[in-house]
Coordinates of C-alpha atoms in Angstrom, one line a residue:
M1 CA 18.8 16.5 -16.2
G2 CA 19.4 19.0 -13.4
F3 CA 18.4 18.5 -9.8
E4 CA 17.5 21.2 -7.2
D5 CA 18.3 20.6 -3.5
V6 CA 15.2 21.6 -1.5
H7 CA 15.4 23.2 2.0
Q8 CA 12.1 25.1 2.5
A9 CA 10.5 26.2 5.7
V10 CA 6.8 25.2 6.3
A11 CA 4.4 25.5 9.2
D12 CA 5.6 22.4 11.0
G13 CA 9.3 22.3 10.1
S14 CA 11.0 22.2 6.8
V15 CA 10.8 20.4 3.5
H16 CA 14.0 18.7 2.3
G17 CA 15.1 16.7 -0.6
T18 CA 15.6 17.0 -4.3
V19 CA 13.5 17.7 -7.5
A20 CA 14.6 17.4 -11.1
D21 CA 14.1 20.3 -13.5
G22 CA 10.5 20.4 -14.6
W23 CA 9.1 18.6 -11.5
E24 CA 9.1 21.7 -9.2
Q25 CA 5.3 21.6 -9.0
V26 CA 5.5 18.4 -6.9
R27 CA 7.7 20.3 -4.4
D28 CA 5.2 23.2 -4.3
A29 CA 2.2 20.9 -3.7
F30 CA 4.1 19.0 -1.0
A31 CA 4.9 22.2 0.8
H32 CA 1.3 23.2 0.6
N33 CA 0.2 20.0 2.1
F34 CA 1.7 21.2 5.4
T35 CA 0.3 24.8 5.2
R36 CA -3.1 24.1 3.7
R37 CA -4.0 20.4 4.1
G38 CA -3.0 19.4 7.6
D39 CA 0.1 17.3 7.1
Q40 CA 2.2 16.8 10.1
G41 CA 5.0 14.7 8.7
A42 CA 5.3 13.1 5.3
A43 CA 7.4 12.2 2.3
V44 CA 6.7 11.8 -1.5
A45 CA 8.8 10.4 -4.2
V46 CA 8.3 10.1 -8.0
Y47 CA 10.1 8.0 -10.6
H48 CA 9.8 8.8 -14.3
Q49 CA 11.2 6.6 -17.0
G50 CA 13.0 4.6 -14.3
R51 CA 14.8 7.7 -12.7
K52 CA 13.9 9.4 -9.5
V53 CA 12.7 12.9 -10.3
A54 CA 11.3 13.9 -6.9
D55 CA 12.4 12.8 -3.4
L56 CA 11.0 15.0 -0.7
W57 CA 10.3 14.8 3.0
G58 CA 9.4 17.2 5.8
G59 CA 7.6 17.8 9.2
S60 CA 7.9 15.7 12.3
R61 CA 8.6 12.0 12.4
D62 CA 5.7 11.4 14.8
F63 CA 2.1 12.4 14.2
D64 CA 2.0 14.0 17.7
G65 CA 5.5 15.5 17.6
G66 CA 6.8 12.7 19.8
P67 CA 9.5 12.9 22.5
G68 CA 11.8 15.7 21.7
G69 CA 9.9 16.6 18.5
K70 CA 12.2 14.6 16.2
P71 CA 12.0 15.7 12.5
W72 CA 11.3 13.5 9.6
E73 CA 14.7 12.5 8.2
H74 CA 15.8 11.2 4.8
D75 CA 15.4 7.6 5.9
T76 CA 12.3 7.8 8.1
A77 CA 9.8 5.0 7.3
Q78 CA 6.1 4.7 8.2
T79 CA 3.3 2.2 8.5
V80 CA 1.5 2.5 5.2
R81 CA -1.7 0.6 6.1
S82 CA -3.5 -0.8 3.0
A83 CA -0.9 0.6 0.5
T84 CA 0.8 -2.7 1.6
K85 CA -1.9 -4.6 -0.4
G86 CA -0.4 -3.7 -3.8
V87 CA 3.1 -4.7 -2.9
A88 CA 1.8 -8.0 -1.4
A89 CA -0.2 -8.6 -4.6
A90 CA 3.0 -8.4 -6.6
C91 CA 4.3 -11.4 -4.8
L92 CA 1.5 -13.5 -6.0
L93 CA 1.8 -12.1 -9.5
L94 CA 5.5 -13.0 -9.5
L95 CA 4.7 -16.5 -8.5
H96 CA 2.1 -16.6 -11.3
Q97 CA 4.7 -15.2 -13.8
R98 CA 7.1 -17.9 -12.8
G99 CA 4.6 -20.7 -13.3
R100 CA 4.2 -21.6 -9.7
L101 CA 0.7 -20.2 -9.0
D102 CA -2.4 -20.6 -11.2
L103 CA -4.6 -17.6 -10.9
D104 CA -7.7 -19.6 -12.0
A105 CA -7.0 -22.6 -9.7
P106 CA -9.2 -22.9 -6.6
V107 CA -7.5 -21.6 -3.5
G108 CA -8.1 -25.1 -2.1
T109 CA -5.6 -26.5 -4.6
Y110 CA -2.8 -25.0 -2.5
W111 CA -4.6 -24.6 0.9
P112 CA -7.0 -27.6 1.2
E113 CA -8.5 -26.5 4.5
F114 CA -9.9 -23.4 2.8
K115 CA -12.5 -25.5 0.9
A116 CA -14.8 -25.8 3.9
H117 CA -18.3 -24.2 3.9
G118 CA -18.7 -24.0 0.2
K119 CA -15.5 -22.1 -0.6
D120 CA -14.1 -24.9 -2.8
R121 CA -14.7 -22.9 -5.9
V122 CA -13.0 -19.6 -4.8
T123 CA -10.0 -19.0 -7.0
V124 CA -6.8 -17.2 -6.5
R125 CA -8.1 -14.6 -9.0
D126 CA -11.2 -14.1 -6.7
V127 CA -8.9 -13.5 -3.8
L128 CA -6.9 -10.8 -5.6
A129 CA -10.1 -9.2 -6.9
H130 CA -11.9 -9.1 -3.5
R131 CA -14.4 -11.7 -4.6
A132 CA -13.6 -14.4 -2.1
G133 CA -16.6 -13.7 0.0
V134 CA -14.8 -13.5 3.4
P135 CA -14.1 -9.9 4.1
A136 CA -15.1 -10.3 7.8
L137 CA -15.1 -13.0 10.5
D138 CA -18.1 -14.2 12.5
V139 CA -15.7 -14.1 15.5
P140 CA -13.1 -11.3 15.2
L141 CA -9.6 -12.0 16.2
T142 CA -7.8 -10.4 19.1
P143 CA -4.7 -8.4 18.1
A144 CA -2.6 -11.2 19.5
Q145 CA -4.3 -13.8 17.4
A146 CA -4.1 -11.5 14.3
L147 CA -0.3 -11.3 14.7
D148 CA 0.5 -14.9 15.4
G149 CA 0.5 -16.1 11.8
V150 CA -1.7 -19.1 12.5
S151 CA -5.1 -17.9 13.9
G152 CA -6.0 -15.7 10.9
P153 CA -5.6 -18.5 8.2
R154 CA -7.4 -21.0 10.6
A155 CA -10.3 -18.6 11.1
L156 CA -10.7 -17.9 7.3
A157 CA -10.7 -21.6 6.5
A158 CA -13.5 -22.1 9.0
Q159 CA -15.5 -19.0 7.9
P160 CA -18.6 -19.5 5.7
P161 CA -18.9 -17.0 2.8
L162 CA -20.7 -13.7 3.6
F163 CA -21.7 -13.2 0.0
P164 CA -21.5 -15.5 -3.1
P165 CA -17.8 -16.0 -3.9
G166 CA -16.9 -15.1 -7.4
E167 CA -20.2 -13.3 -8.1
E168 CA -20.0 -10.1 -6.0
H169 CA -17.1 -8.2 -4.6
G170 CA -16.4 -6.5 -1.3
Y171 CA -13.1 -5.0 0.0
H172 CA -11.3 -7.5 2.2
A173 CA -9.8 -4.8 4.5
Q174 CA -8.2 -7.1 7.0
T175 CA -8.7 -10.7 5.9
Y176 CA -6.6 -10.0 2.8
S177 CA -3.6 -10.3 5.1
W178 CA -4.2 -13.9 5.8
L179 CA -5.6 -14.9 2.4
L180 CA -2.4 -13.7 0.6
G181 CA 0.0 -14.7 3.3
E182 CA -1.2 -18.3 3.5
L183 CA -1.2 -18.7 -0.3
V184 CA 2.5 -17.6 -0.5
L185 CA 3.4 -19.8 2.4
R186 CA 1.7 -22.9 0.9
V187 CA 3.3 -22.4 -2.5
T188 CA 6.8 -21.4 -1.5
G189 CA 7.4 -22.5 2.1
R190 CA 8.3 -18.9 2.9
T191 CA 6.2 -16.3 4.7
L192 CA 5.0 -13.4 2.5
G193 CA 7.4 -11.1 4.4
R194 CA 10.3 -13.3 3.7
F195 CA 9.3 -13.7 0.0
L196 CA 8.9 -9.9 -0.3
A197 CA 12.4 -9.4 1.1
D198 CA 14.1 -12.0 -1.0
E199 CA 12.4 -11.3 -4.4
I200 CA 11.5 -7.6 -4.4
A201 CA 12.9 -5.4 -1.6
G202 CA 16.4 -7.0 -1.5
P203 CA 17.1 -6.9 -5.3
L204 CA 15.8 -3.4 -5.6
G205 CA 17.4 -2.1 -2.4
L206 CA 14.1 -0.9 -0.9
D207 CA 13.4 0.4 2.5
L208 CA 10.2 -1.7 2.5
W209 CA 9.3 -4.3 5.1
L210 CA 6.4 -6.7 5.8
G211 CA 7.7 -7.7 9.3
L212 CA 10.0 -5.0 10.5
P213 CA 13.4 -6.2 11.7
A214 CA 14.2 -5.1 15.3
G215 CA 17.2 -3.2 14.0
Q216 CA 15.1 -0.8 12.0
E217 CA 12.6 0.1 14.7
H218 CA 14.4 3.4 15.4
R219 CA 13.6 4.7 11.9
V220 CA 9.9 4.3 12.0
G221 CA 7.6 7.2 13.1
R222 CA 4.4 7.0 15.0
I223 CA 1.1 7.2 13.0
G224 CA -2.1 8.5 14.5
P225 CA -5.3 10.5 13.8
T226 CA -5.0 14.1 12.7
A227 CA -7.5 16.8 11.9
A228 CA -8.0 17.8 8.4
P229 CA -9.2 21.1 6.9
E230 CA -12.7 21.0 5.5
P231 CA -12.7 18.6 2.5
T232 CA -13.0 19.6 -1.1
T233 CA -15.0 17.9 -3.7
S234 CA -12.2 15.5 -4.6
G235 CA -14.4 12.4 -5.0
A236 CA -12.9 11.0 -1.7
L237 CA -14.8 8.4 0.3
R238 CA -14.3 10.7 3.3
A239 CA -16.9 13.0 1.8
R240 CA -19.6 10.3 2.1
P241 CA -22.2 12.0 0.0
K242 CA -24.7 9.1 0.2
Q243 CA -26.8 8.3 3.2
S244 CA -26.2 4.6 2.6
V245 CA -22.4 5.0 3.1
H246 CA -23.0 7.0 6.3
D247 CA -25.4 4.3 7.6
A248 CA -22.9 1.5 6.8
Y249 CA -20.1 3.0 8.8
A250 CA -22.5 3.8 11.7
D251 CA -24.1 0.3 12.0
P252 CA -21.9 -2.1 14.0
R253 CA -23.8 -5.0 12.3
S254 CA -22.9 -3.9 8.7
L255 CA -20.5 -5.7 6.6
T256 CA -18.5 -2.5 6.4
V257 CA -17.9 -2.2 10.1
R258 CA -17.3 -6.0 10.4
A259 CA -14.7 -6.0 7.7
F260 CA -12.6 -3.3 9.3
A261 CA -13.2 -4.8 12.7
A262 CA -12.0 -8.3 11.8
I263 CA -9.3 -7.5 14.4
T264 CA -11.0 -6.3 17.7
P265 CA -10.1 -4.3 19.6
I266 CA -8.2 -2.1 17.1
P267 CA -4.5 -3.0 17.4
D268 CA -1.8 -0.5 18.3
E269 CA -0.1 0.1 15.0
N270 CA 2.8 1.7 16.7
D271 CA 3.5 -1.3 18.9
P272 CA 6.8 -3.0 17.9
A273 CA 4.9 -6.4 17.9
Y274 CA 2.5 -5.1 15.3
R275 CA 5.3 -3.7 13.1
A276 CA 7.2 -7.0 13.3
A277 CA 4.1 -9.0 12.2
E278 CA 3.4 -9.8 8.6
L279 CA 0.0 -8.4 7.9
A280 CA -0.1 -8.2 4.1
G281 CA -3.3 -6.1 4.1
S282 CA -2.3 -3.3 6.5
G283 CA 1.1 -3.7 8.1
G284 CA 3.7 -2.8 5.5
I285 CA 6.4 -0.2 6.5
A286 CA 8.2 1.8 3.9
T287 CA 9.6 5.0 2.7
A288 CA 8.0 7.0 0.0
R289 CA 11.0 6.5 -2.3
A290 CA 10.8 2.7 -1.7
L291 CA 7.1 2.6 -2.8
A292 CA 7.8 4.8 -5.9
R293 CA 10.8 2.8 -6.9
C294 CA 8.9 -0.5 -6.4
Y295 CA 6.0 0.5 -8.6
A296 CA 8.4 2.0 -11.1
A297 CA 10.1 -1.4 -11.3
F298 CA 6.8 -3.1 -11.9
V299 CA 6.5 -1.4 -15.2
G300 CA 10.0 -0.7 -16.4
D301 CA 13.7 -0.8 -15.7
V302 CA 15.0 1.5 -13.0
E303 CA 18.3 3.1 -12.3
A304 CA 20.6 0.8 -10.3
S305 CA 22.1 3.2 -7.9
E306 CA 19.8 2.6 -5.0
A307 CA 19.9 -1.2 -5.4
A308 CA 23.7 -1.1 -5.2
A309 CA 23.5 1.2 -2.1
G310 CA 21.1 -1.3 -0.4
A311 CA 23.5 -4.2 -0.5
G312 CA 23.9 -5.6 3.0
A313 CA 21.0 -3.8 4.5
E314 CA 18.4 -5.6 6.6
T315 CA 15.8 -6.8 4.1
G316 CA 13.1 -8.6 6.1
P317 CA 12.0 -10.7 9.0
G318 CA 14.8 -12.2 11.0
A319 CA 17.5 -10.1 9.4
E320 CA 20.4 -9.4 11.8
T321 CA 23.1 -7.6 9.9
G322 CA 23.3 -4.2 8.3
S323 CA 22.0 -0.8 9.4
G324 CA 19.4 -0.5 6.6
A325 CA 20.3 3.1 6.2
G326 CA 22.0 2.5 3.0
A327 CA 19.1 1.0 1.2
G328 CA 17.6 3.7 -1.1
S329 CA 19.9 6.4 0.3
G330 CA 22.9 6.7 -1.9
G331 CA 25.0 5.3 -4.7
S332 CA 25.8 6.8 -8.1
A333 CA 24.4 10.1 -9.2
P334 CA 21.0 10.4 -10.8
G335 CA 21.2 9.5 -14.4
S336 CA 23.7 6.6 -14.0
A337 CA 23.5 4.3 -17.1
A338 CA 23.2 1.1 -15.0
R339 CA 19.7 -0.2 -14.8
V340 CA 17.8 -2.9 -12.9
P341 CA 15.4 -5.0 -15.1
R342 CA 11.7 -4.6 -14.5
L343 CA 10.0 -7.0 -12.1
L344 CA 6.7 -7.7 -13.9
A345 CA 6.5 -8.8 -17.5
P346 CA 4.2 -6.6 -19.8
A347 CA 1.6 -9.4 -19.8
T348 CA 1.6 -9.6 -16.0
V349 CA 1.1 -5.8 -15.8
T350 CA -1.8 -6.0 -18.3
A351 CA -3.4 -8.7 -16.1
A352 CA -2.8 -6.7 -13.0
R353 CA -4.7 -3.6 -14.3
T354 CA -7.5 -5.3 -16.2
V355 CA -10.8 -4.8 -14.5
E356 CA -11.8 -7.8 -12.5
S357 CA -14.4 -6.4 -10.1
A358 CA -16.5 -3.3 -10.8
G359 CA -19.6 -1.7 -9.4
P360 CA -21.2 -1.7 -6.0
D361 CA -18.7 -2.8 -3.3
R362 CA -20.4 -4.8 -0.5
V363 CA -18.0 -3.3 2.1
L364 CA -17.2 0.2 1.0
V365 CA -20.8 0.8 -0.3
V366 CA -19.6 2.7 -3.4
N367 CA -18.7 1.7 -6.8
T368 CA -15.1 0.4 -6.9
L369 CA -12.8 -0.9 -9.5
F370 CA -10.2 -3.7 -8.8
G371 CA -7.7 -5.4 -11.0
L372 CA -5.6 -8.3 -9.6
G373 CA -4.7 -6.9 -6.2
Y374 CA -4.9 -3.2 -7.2
M375 CA -7.4 -0.4 -7.2
L376 CA -7.7 1.1 -10.6
H377 CA -8.3 4.7 -11.6
G378 CA -11.9 5.8 -11.1
P379 CA -14.1 8.2 -9.3
S380 CA -13.7 6.6 -5.9
S381 CA -10.0 6.1 -6.2
P382 CA -8.5 8.6 -8.7
L383 CA -4.9 7.9 -9.7
L384 CA -2.9 9.6 -12.5
A385 CA -4.8 8.3 -15.5
P386 CA -7.0 5.5 -16.8
G387 CA -4.2 3.1 -17.1
S388 CA -2.9 3.6 -13.6
F389 CA -2.9 0.8 -10.9
G390 CA -2.0 0.9 -7.3
H391 CA -3.4 1.1 -3.8
P392 CA -4.1 3.8 -1.1
G393 CA -3.7 3.3 2.6
R394 CA -6.7 4.3 4.8
G395 CA -5.9 7.7 6.2
G396 CA -3.5 9.0 3.5
S397 CA -0.7 6.9 2.0
L398 CA -0.7 6.1 -1.7
A399 CA 1.4 4.2 -4.2
F400 CA 0.8 3.5 -7.9
A401 CA 2.3 3.0 -11.3
D402 CA 1.3 4.3 -14.7
P403 CA 2.8 2.4 -17.6
E404 CA 1.8 4.8 -20.3
H405 CA 3.5 7.7 -18.5
A406 CA 6.4 5.6 -17.1
V407 CA 5.6 6.8 -13.6
G408 CA 6.1 5.2 -10.2
F409 CA 4.7 7.2 -7.2
G410 CA 4.8 6.9 -3.5
Y411 CA 3.4 9.1 -0.7
V412 CA 3.5 8.3 3.0
T413 CA 2.3 10.3 6.0
N414 CA 2.0 9.9 9.7
G415 CA -1.2 11.9 10.0
M416 CA -4.2 9.7 9.5
Q417 CA -7.1 11.7 8.1
K418 CA -10.6 10.4 7.9
N419 CA -10.6 8.9 4.4
V420 CA -10.4 5.5 2.8
T421 CA -9.3 6.6 -0.7
A422 CA -8.7 9.9 -2.5
D423 CA -6.9 11.6 0.4
P424 CA -6.7 15.3 -0.5
R425 CA -3.0 15.5 0.3
A426 CA -2.1 12.6 -2.0
Q427 CA -4.5 13.9 -4.7
A428 CA -2.8 17.3 -4.7
L429 CA 0.5 15.6 -5.4
V430 CA -1.0 13.4 -8.1
R431 CA -2.4 16.6 -9.8
A432 CA 1.1 18.1 -9.6
V433 CA 2.6 15.0 -11.3
R434 CA 0.0 15.2 -14.0
D435 CA 0.8 18.8 -14.6
C436 CA 4.6 18.1 -14.8
L437 CA 3.9 15.6 -17.5
T438 CA 1.8 17.9 -19.7

């Protein structure tokens, strides 16, 4: 398979990277994101059959240009918001796969304090499928409380359900962080960020952190709001065609607003303290190639070159050695025969992408589809195909896998547009991937 080096001028800088023969449409769509869809700085990567076939980046590292207008580099990473959720869910699925976590056991089996106020029947499966009934807090946490690792779980344990657990579903935008984090801590004695580093990011050589080490801070760009061209009819939540959706986002008393405001005031996502925290619902930091490689490894073996290159890199909270620049940035040439075994067994993948929650979402106020920790392909969150599973990040980022097409996909951006799912930039790239496969 041949590869083309890409060095292409665009409106806000240049697009760089590589694409394999037959995947040039991804390069073209990515360049058009800068000229037509308002991207400031971004990266995209695609794995196919365990091999990286597209690895592109461009624009500025910071959404506002930043001091000196630094460009997006090969190893630039970004906060990916809720795209973190799918990676965090894989940690629980690994524990289940290893026989350490029963998905159908009550959460209180592992976390007894959570049983309070009628939550004794909430299962781990309910948590992953957004059926736990606690998407918001009666008393929101301050940013300092949200980051301390203690106040969030304590508040959730004391929170009465806001809808009948196990019977309805509603997107747990912020509280997902403490639900998953506390479960992993109670089962393993490790924080979720440490477990992710030890069991997923380290073995795969990923530039992917939940709890950014201080030595990696210089690589992370600033995210922030950015204007978008007028939307298309892509099915995105940002179009908000229904009055009920508009009303939900406008009403400070609605469950929608309360769910997203579980941390009040809104934390500074560019603050080193926020980046160093372990918020499994919103605080992950990654490169696009790390997300694509991670999802590719969920569904199949992947080439070993990047894992080998990542040896010695900082892999998680408390890491003190290694520059981290090696992870995912070198090694043997594409097409090396060495492979890293898949992370998730076929049965685990089947469980992850089986519909658990479907229909009206009490928080997002549209019909949503959830598997075990993943959004599934559907009108409100279109992915590659019906078998795809993954997770978007509010404002733009997206990562998913498609087992039937043997694809792992990752897109990260620093420009947060006004959408929850189906970002038009990510969707343009997904369409390009689909075209390359046909």
